Short mmCIF file of C-alpha atoms and ligand atoms in Angstrom, two decimals:
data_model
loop_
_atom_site.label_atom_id
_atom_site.label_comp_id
_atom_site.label_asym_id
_atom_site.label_seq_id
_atom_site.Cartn_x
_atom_site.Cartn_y
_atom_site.Cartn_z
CA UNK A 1 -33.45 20.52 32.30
CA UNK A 2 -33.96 17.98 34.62
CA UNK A 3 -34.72 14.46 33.32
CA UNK A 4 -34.39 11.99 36.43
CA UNK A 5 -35.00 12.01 40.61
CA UNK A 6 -32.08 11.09 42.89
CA UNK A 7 -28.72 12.67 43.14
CA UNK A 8 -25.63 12.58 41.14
CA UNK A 9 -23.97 10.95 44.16
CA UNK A 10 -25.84 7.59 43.11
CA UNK A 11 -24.65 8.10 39.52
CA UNK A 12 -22.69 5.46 37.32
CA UNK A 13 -20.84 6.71 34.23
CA UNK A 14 -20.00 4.66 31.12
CA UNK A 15 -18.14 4.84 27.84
CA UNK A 16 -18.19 3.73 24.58
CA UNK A 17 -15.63 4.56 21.49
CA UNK A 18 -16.70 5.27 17.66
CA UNK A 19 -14.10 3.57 15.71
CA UNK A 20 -12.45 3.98 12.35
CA UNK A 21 -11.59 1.39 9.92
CA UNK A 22 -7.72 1.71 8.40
CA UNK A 23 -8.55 -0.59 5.84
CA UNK A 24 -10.97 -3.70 5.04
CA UNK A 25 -13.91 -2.34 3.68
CA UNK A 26 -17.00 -4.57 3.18
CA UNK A 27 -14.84 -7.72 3.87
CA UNK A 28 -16.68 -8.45 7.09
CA UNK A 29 -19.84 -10.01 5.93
CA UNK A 30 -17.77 -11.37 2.87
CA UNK A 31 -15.90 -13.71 5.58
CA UNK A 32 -12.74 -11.31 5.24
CA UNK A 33 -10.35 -9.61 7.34
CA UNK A 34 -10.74 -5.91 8.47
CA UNK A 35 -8.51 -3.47 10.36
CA UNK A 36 -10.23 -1.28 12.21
CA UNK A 37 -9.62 0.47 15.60
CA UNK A 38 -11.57 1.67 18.64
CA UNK A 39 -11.15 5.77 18.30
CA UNK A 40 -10.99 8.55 21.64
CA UNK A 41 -14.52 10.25 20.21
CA UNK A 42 -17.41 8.02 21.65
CA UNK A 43 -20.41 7.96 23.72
CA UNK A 44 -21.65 8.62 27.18
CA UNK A 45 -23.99 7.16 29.46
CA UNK A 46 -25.13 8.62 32.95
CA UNK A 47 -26.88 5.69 34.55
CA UNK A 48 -28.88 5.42 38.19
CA UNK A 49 -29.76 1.75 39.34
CA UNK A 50 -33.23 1.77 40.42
CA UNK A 51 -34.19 -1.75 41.52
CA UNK A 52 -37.35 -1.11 39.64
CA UNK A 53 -38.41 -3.51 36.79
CA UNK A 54 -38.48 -0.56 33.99
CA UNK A 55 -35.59 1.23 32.09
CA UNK A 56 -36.04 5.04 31.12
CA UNK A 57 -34.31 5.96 27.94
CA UNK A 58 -33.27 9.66 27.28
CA UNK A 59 -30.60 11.65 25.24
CA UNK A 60 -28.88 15.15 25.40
CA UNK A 61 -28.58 14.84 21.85
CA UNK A 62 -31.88 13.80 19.92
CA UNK A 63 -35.40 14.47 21.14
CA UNK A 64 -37.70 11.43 22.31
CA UNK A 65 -37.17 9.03 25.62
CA UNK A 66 -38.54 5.85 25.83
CA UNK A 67 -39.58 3.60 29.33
CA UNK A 68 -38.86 -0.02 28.31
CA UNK A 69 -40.52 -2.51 30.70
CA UNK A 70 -38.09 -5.11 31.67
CA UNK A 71 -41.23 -7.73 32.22
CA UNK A 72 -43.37 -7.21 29.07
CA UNK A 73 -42.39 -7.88 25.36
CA UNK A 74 -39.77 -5.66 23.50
CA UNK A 75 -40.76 -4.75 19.81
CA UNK A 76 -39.28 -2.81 16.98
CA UNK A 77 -41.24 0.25 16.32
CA UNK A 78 -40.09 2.99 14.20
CA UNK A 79 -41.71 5.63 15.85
CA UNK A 80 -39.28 5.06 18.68
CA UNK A 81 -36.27 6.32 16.66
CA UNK A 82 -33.27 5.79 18.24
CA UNK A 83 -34.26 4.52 21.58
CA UNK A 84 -34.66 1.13 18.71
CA UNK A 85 -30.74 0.58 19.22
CA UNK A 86 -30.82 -0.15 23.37
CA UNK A 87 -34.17 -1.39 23.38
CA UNK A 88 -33.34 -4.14 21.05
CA UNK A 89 -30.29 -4.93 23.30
CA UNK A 90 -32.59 -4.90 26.09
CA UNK A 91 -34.56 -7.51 24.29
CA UNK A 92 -31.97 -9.46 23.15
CA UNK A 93 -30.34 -10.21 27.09
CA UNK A 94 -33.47 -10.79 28.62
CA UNK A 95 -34.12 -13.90 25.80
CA UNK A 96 -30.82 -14.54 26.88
CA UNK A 97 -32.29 -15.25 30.35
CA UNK A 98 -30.69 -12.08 32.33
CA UNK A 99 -32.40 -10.68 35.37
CA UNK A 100 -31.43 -6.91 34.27
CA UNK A 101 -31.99 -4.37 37.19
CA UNK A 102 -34.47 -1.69 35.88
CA UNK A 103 -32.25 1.96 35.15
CA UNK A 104 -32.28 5.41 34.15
CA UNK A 105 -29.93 5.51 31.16
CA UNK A 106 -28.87 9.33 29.57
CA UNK A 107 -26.58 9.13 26.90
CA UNK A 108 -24.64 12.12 25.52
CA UNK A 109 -22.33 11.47 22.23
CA UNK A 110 -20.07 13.26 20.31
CA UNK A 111 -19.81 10.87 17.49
CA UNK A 112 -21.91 12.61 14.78
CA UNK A 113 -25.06 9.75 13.66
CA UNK A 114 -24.71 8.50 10.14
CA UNK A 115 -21.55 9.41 9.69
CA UNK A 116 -19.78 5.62 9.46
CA UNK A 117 -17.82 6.40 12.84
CA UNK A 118 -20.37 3.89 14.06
CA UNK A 119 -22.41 5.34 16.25
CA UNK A 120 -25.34 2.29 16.25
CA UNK A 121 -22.06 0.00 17.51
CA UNK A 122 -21.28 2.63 20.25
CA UNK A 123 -24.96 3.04 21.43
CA UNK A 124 -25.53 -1.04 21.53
CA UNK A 125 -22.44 -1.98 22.85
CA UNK A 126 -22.69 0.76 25.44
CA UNK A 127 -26.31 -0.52 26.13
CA UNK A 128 -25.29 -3.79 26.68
CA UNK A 129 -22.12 -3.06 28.98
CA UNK A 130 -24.02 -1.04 31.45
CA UNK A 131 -27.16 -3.25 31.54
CA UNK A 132 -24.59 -6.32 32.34
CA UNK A 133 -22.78 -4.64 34.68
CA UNK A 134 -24.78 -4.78 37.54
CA UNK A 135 -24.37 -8.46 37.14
CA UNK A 136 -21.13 -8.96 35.48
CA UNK A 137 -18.84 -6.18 35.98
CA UNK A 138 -15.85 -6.08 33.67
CA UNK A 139 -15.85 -9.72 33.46
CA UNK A 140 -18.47 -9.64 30.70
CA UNK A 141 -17.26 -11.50 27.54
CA UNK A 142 -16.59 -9.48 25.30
CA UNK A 143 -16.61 -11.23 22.10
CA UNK A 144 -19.81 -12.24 23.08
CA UNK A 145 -21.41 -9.12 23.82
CA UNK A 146 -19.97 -7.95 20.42
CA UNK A 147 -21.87 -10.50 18.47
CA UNK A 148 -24.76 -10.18 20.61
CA UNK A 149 -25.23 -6.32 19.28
CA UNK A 150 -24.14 -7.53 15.73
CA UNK A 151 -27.68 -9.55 15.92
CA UNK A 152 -29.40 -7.06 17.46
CA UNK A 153 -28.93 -4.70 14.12
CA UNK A 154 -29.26 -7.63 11.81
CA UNK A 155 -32.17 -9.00 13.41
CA UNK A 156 -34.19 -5.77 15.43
CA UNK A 157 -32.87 -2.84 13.77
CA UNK A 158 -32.41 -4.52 10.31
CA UNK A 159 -29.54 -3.46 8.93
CA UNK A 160 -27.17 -6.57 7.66
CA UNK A 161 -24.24 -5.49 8.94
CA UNK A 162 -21.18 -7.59 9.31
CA UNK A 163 -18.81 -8.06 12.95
CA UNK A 164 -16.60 -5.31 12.60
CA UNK A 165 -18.02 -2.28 14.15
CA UNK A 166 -19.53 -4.08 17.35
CA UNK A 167 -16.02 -5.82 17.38
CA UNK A 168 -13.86 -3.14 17.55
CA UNK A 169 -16.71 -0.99 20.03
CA UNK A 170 -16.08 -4.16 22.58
CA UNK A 171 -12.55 -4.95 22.08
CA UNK A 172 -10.81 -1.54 21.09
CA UNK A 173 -6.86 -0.73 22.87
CA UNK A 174 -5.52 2.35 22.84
CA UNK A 175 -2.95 3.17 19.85
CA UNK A 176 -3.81 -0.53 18.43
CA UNK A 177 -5.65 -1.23 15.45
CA UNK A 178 -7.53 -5.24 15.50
CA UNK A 179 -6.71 -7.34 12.50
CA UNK A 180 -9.88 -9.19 12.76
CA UNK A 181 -10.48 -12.31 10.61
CA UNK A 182 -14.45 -12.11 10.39
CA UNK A 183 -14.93 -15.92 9.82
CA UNK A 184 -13.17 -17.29 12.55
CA UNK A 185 -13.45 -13.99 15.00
CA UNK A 186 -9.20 -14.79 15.25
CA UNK A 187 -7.79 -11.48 15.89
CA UNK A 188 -4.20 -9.58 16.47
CA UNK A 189 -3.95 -5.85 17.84
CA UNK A 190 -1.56 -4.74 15.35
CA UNK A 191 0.36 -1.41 17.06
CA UNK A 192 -0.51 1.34 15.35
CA UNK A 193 2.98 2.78 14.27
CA UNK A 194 2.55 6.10 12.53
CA UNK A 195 5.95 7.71 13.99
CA UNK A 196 5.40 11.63 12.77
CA UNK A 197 2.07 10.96 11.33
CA UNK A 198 -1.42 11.21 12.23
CA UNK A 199 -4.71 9.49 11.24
CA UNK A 200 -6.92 12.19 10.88
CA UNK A 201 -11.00 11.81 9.95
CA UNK A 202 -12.12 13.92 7.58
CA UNK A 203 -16.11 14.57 7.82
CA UNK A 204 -18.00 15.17 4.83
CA UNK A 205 -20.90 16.88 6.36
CA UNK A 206 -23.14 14.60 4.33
CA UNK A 207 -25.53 12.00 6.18
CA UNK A 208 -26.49 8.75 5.60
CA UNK A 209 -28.88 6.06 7.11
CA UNK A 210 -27.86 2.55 6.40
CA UNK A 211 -31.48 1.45 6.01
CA UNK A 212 -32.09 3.20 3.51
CA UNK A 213 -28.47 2.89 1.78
CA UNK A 214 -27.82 0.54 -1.06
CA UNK A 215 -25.70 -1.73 2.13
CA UNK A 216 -28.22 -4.80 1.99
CA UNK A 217 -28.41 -4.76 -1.92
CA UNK A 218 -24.40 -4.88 -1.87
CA UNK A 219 -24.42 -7.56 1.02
CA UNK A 220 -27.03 -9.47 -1.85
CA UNK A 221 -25.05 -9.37 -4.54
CA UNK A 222 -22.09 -10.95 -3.05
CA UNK A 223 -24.01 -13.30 -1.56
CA UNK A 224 -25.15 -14.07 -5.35
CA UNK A 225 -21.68 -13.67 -6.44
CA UNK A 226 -20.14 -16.05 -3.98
CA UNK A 227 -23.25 -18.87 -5.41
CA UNK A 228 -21.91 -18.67 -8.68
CA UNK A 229 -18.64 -19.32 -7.68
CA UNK A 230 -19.42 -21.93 -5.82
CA UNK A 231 -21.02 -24.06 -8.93
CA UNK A 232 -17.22 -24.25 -9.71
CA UNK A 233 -15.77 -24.47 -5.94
CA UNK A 234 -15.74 -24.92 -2.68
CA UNK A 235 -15.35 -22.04 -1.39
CA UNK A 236 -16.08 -21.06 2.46
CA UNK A 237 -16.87 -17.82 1.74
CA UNK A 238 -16.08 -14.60 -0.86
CA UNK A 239 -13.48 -13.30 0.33
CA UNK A 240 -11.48 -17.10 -0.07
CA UNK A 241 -11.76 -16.54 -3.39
CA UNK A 242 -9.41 -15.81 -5.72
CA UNK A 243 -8.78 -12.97 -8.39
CA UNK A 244 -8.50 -15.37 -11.23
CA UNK A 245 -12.18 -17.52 -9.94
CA UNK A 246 -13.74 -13.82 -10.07
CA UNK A 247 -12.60 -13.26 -13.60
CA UNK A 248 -13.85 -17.27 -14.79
CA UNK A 249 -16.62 -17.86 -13.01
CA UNK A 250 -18.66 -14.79 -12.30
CA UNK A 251 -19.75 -13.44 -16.32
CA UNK A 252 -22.52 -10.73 -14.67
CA UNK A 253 -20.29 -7.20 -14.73
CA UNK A 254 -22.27 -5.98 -11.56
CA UNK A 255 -21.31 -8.77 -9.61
CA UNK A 256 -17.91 -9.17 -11.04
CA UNK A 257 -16.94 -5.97 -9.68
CA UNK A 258 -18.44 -6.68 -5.85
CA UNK A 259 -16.31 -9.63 -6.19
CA UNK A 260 -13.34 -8.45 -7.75
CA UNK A 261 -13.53 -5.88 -5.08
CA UNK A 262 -14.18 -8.22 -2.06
CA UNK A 263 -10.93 -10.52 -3.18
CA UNK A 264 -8.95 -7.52 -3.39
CA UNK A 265 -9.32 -5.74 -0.76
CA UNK A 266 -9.02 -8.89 1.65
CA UNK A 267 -5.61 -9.20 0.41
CA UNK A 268 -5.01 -5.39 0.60
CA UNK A 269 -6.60 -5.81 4.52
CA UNK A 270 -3.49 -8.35 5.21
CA UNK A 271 -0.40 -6.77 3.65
CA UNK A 272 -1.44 -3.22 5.03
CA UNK A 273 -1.38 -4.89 8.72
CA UNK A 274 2.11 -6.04 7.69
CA UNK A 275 3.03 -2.60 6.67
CA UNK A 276 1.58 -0.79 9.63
CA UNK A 277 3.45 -2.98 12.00
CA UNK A 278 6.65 -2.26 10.66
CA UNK A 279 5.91 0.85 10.43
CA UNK A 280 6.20 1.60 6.60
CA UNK A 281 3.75 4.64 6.15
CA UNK A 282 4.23 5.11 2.66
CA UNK A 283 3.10 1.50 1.85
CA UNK A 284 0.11 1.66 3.88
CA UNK A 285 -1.36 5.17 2.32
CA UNK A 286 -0.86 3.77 -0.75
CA UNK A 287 -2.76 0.46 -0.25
CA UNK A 288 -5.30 3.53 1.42
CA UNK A 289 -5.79 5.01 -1.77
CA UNK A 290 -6.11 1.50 -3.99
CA UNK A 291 -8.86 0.78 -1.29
CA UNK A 292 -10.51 4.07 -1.66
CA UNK A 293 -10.46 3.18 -5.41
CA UNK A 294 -12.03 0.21 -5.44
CA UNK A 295 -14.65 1.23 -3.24
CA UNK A 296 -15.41 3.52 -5.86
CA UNK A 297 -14.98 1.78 -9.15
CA UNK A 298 -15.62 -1.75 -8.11
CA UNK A 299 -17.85 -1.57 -4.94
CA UNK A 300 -19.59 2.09 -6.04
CA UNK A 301 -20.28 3.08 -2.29
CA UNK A 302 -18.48 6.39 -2.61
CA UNK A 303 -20.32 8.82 -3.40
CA UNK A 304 -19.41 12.93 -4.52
CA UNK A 305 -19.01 14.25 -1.48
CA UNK A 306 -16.53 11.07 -0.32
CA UNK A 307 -14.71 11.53 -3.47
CA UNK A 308 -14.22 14.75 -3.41
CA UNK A 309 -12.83 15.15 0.13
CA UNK A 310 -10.34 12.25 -0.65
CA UNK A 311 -9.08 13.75 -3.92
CA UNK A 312 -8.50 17.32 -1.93
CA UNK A 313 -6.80 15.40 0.71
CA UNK A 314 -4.66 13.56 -1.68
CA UNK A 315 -3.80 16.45 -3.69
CA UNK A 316 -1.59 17.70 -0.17
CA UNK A 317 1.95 16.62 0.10
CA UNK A 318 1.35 15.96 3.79
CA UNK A 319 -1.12 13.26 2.96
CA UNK A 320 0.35 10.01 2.41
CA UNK A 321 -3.23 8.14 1.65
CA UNK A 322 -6.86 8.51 2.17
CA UNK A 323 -10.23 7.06 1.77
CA UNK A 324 -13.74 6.81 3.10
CA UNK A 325 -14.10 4.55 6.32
CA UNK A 326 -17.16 2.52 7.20
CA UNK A 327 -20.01 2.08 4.59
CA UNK A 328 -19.45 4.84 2.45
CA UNK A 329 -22.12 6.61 0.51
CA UNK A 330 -21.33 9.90 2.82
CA UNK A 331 -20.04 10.25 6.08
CA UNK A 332 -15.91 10.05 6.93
CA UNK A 333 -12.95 9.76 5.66
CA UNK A 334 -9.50 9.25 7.04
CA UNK A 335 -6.03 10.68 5.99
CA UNK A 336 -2.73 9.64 7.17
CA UNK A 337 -1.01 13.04 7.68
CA UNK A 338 2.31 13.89 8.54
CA UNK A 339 1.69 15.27 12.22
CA UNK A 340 3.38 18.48 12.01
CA UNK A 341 1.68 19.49 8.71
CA UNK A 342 -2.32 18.88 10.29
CA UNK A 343 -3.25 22.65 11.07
CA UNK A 344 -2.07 23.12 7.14
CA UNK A 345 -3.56 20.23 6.01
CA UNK A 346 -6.95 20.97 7.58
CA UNK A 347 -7.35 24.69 6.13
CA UNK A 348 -6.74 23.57 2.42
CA UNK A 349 -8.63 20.67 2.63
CA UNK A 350 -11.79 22.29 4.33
CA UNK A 351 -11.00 24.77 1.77
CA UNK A 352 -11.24 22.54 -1.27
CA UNK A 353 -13.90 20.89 -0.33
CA UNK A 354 -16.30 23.54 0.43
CA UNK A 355 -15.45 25.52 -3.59
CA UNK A 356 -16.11 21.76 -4.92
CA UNK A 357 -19.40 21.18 -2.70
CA UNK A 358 -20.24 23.98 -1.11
CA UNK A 359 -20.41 22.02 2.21
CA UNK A 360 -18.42 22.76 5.19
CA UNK A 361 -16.15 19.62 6.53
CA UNK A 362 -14.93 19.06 9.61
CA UNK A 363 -12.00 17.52 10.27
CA UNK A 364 -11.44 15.51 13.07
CA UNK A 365 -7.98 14.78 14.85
CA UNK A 366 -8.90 12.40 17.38
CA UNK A 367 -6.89 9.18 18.64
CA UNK A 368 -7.07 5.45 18.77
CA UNK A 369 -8.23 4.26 22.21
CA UNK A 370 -9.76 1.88 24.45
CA UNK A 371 -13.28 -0.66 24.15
CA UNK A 372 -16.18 0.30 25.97
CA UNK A 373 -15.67 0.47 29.92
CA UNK A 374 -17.20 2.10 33.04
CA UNK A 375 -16.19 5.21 35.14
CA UNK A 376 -15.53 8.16 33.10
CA UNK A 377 -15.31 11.19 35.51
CA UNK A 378 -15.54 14.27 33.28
CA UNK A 379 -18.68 14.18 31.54
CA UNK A 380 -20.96 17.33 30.19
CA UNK A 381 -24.13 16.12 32.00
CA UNK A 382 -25.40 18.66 33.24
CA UNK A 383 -26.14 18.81 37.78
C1 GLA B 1 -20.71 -0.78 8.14
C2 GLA B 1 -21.06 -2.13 8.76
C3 GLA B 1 -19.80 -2.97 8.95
C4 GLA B 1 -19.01 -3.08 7.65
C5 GLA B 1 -18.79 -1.70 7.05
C6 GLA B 1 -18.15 -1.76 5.70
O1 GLA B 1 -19.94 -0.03 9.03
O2 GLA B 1 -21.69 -1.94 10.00
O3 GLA B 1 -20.15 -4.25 9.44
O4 GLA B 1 -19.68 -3.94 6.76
O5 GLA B 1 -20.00 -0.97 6.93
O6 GLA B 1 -16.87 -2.25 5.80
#
C-alpha cells in the first residue's frame, strides 16, 4: 500500500531500541537506582522532510494515521490511539520554542506494545530524535530529550512513569547495561559480562496497558509511604530509606510492603551492578530471583502468567535467575541462560508454560545495543 508521495531516494531512516531492565524495579520514581539496558529489538521510522508546516503520522503495525499541524494547538485525545505518544512530543518541543520542519513519519516496530519492553519510550524518544534532527543532528542532548519524553507520558499520555525507560531509549551502548541513579540522573555503563551466558526475554503472551494497570496506585502509595516516614525523618526520597525506618515507622501492612520492597530492591539494584561487573553470574541470578520475589510478595505486580513463566524458567538447570522486567502485571521476563543450553531452554520452558496457562510464549534472544540514532539501511518498508 502506498501511504506517502515522493521517492525513497529522499527518505531518512531512524532507530530506536526497546530495553530490558536487569534489575531495579519500581526504584525510579522512588528516587532509586535501576539497571537497565538499551536492547537490539526496537523501532523504525521512515521519514521524508517536507518543508510543509504539518506532520503525517502512520504505522505498518496498528491501524489509524494522524496529520498533526505544526501551527495550531496539540491536544490529548483518546480517539487518536497511539499517534497520542509522538503527538505529545510534538507538543512538548514546539512549547519548547522549536521551529520543527513539517514530515511524513512511518514507523514499523518489532517490539510487541504492552509488553514492558517499552515500546511508549521507543516511540517518544524516536519521535523526538527525528523531529530534532533536522535542527540538531546527533548533537541533541540526550539527557534532555530523555526527560523531555518522561513528561510527555506523565503529563500528555498520563501514565506516572519514572526516568528509566526514556533513559535507557536515549542513552543505551551496546553490551552495557546503565546504572542509573534516578535522583541525581548520575549514571555508569556497567559492561555487561555474561561470559557463556545469555540474557534471554521470555514473553508471556499476556498484555497490559499501564493506564489502566494498578502503576499510579503503586506510585501513590509510596508516595504515602515515604510521608509517613518522613514525620520521623528527613528523608530525600523512599528509596534513602532504610529497612529498619520501614519496619518503625510505616504500621499500614499495604504500605509496609511497597516500602519494604522499594528499600530492598535499591540495595539489590547496587550490589547486582557490582556483581555483573565482575562478572559473577551466579550472584547476579540470584539477586534476579530475590527481585522477582519481592515484586511478587511485597510489590504484588506479578501476576499468573509472570509467575508462572519465571518458576518454569527457574526450574531449568541452565537458568541461573529470572524475573519479570518493566512494570509487571504481564508482559516479559528475562532469564540469564547459559548460552549453549538456549535452544533447550526455550522448548521446555515454552513447554511448561503453555500446560500451566495454556498460552503460547515466545522467547526472545535478542542483544544489548545502542540509544536511538539515525541511518538504519535495512528496513522492511515496503518500495
Ligand atoms: C515502567 C515505567 C518505568 C519504571 C518501571 C518499573 O516501565 O515506565 O519508569 O517505573 O515500570 O520499574
Amino acid at each position: 500500500m502506498r501511504r506517502y508521495g515522493g521517492t525513497a531516494g529522499d527518505l531518512c531512516f531512524f532507530f530506536a531500541p526497546g530495553r530490558v531492565n536487569l534489575i531495579g524495579e519500581h526504584t525510579d520514581y522512588n528516587g532509586g537506582n535501576v539497571l537497565p539496558a538499551a536492547i537490539s529489538m526496537g523501532m523504525r521510522a521512515a521519514v521524508r522532510y517536507t518543508g510543509g508546516r504539518s506532520v503525517r503520522l502512520s504505522s505498518l503495525d496498528q491501524p489509524g494515521s494522524h496529520d498533526l499541524d505544526l501551527d495550531g494547538e496539540v491536544f490529548f485525545d483518546e480517539r487518536d490511539g497511539w499517534t497520542n505518544y509522538p503527538k505529545g512530543v510534538a507538543a512538548y518541543l514546539l512549547h519548547a520554542g522549536y521551529r520543527l520542519r513539517g514530515c511524513e513519519v512511518l514507523y514499523s516496530s518489532d517490539i510487541p506494545v504492552g509488553a514492558g519492553l517499552s515500546s511508549s519510550a521507543a516511540i517518544e524518544v524516536l519521535t523526538a530524535y527525528l523531529l530534532l534532527f533536522p535542527l540538531l543532528g546527533d548533537s541533541v542532548d540526550r539527557v534532555w530529550m530523555a526527560r523531555m519524553c518522561q513528561a510527555v507520558e506523565n503529563r500528555f499520555v498520563g501514565v506516572g512513569c519514572g526516568i528509566m525507560d526514556q533513559f535507557t531509549v536515549a542513552m543505551g551502548k551496546r553490551d552495557t547495561a546503565i546504572l542509573l541513579d534516578c535522583s541525581s540522573l548520575k549514571y555508569k555503563y556497567i559492561p555487561a559480562k555474561l561470559g557463556d551466558s545469555r540474557m534471554v526475554i521470555m514473553d508471556t503472551g499476556k498484555r497490559r496497558r499501564l493506564e489502566e494497570s494498578e502503576f499510579n496506585e503503586r506510585r501513590r502509595q509510596c508516595e504515602q509511604a515515604l510521608s509517613v516516614i518522613r514525620l520521623h525523618k528527613d528523608i530525600p526520597n523512599l528509596c534513602s530509606a532504610t529497612l529498619e525506618d520501614v519496619e518503625a515507622y510505616v504500621p499500614d501492612p499495604t504500605l509496609q510492603k511497597r516500602a519494604r520492597h522499594a528499600v530492598s530492591e535499591n540495595q539489590r539494584t547496587m550490589a547486582a551492578a557490582e556483581l555483573l561487573a565482575r562478572g559473577d553470574l551466579e550472584g547476579f541470578g540470584s539477586l534476579m530471583v530475590e527481585s522477582h520475589y519481592s515484586l511478587k510478595n511485597n510489590y504484588e505486580v506479578t501476576g499468573p502468567e509472570l509467575d508462572a513463566i519465571v518458576e518454569e524458567a527457574l526450574s531449568q538447570r541452565a537458568c541461573l535467575g529470572a524475573r519479570m522486567t518493566g512494570a509487571g502485571f504481564a508482559g516479559c521476563a528475562i532469564a540469564l541462560v547459559w548460552a549453549a543450553e538456549v535452544p533447550g531452554f526455550r522448548e521446555k520452558v515454552t513447554g511448561g508454560y503453555k500446560l500451566r496457562t495454556g498460552v503460547d510464549a515466545s522467547i526472545y534472544d535478542c542483544s544489548l545495543g545502542d540509544g536511538a540514532r539515525a541511518g538504519i539501511p535495512e528496513l522492511p518498508f515496503p518500495r
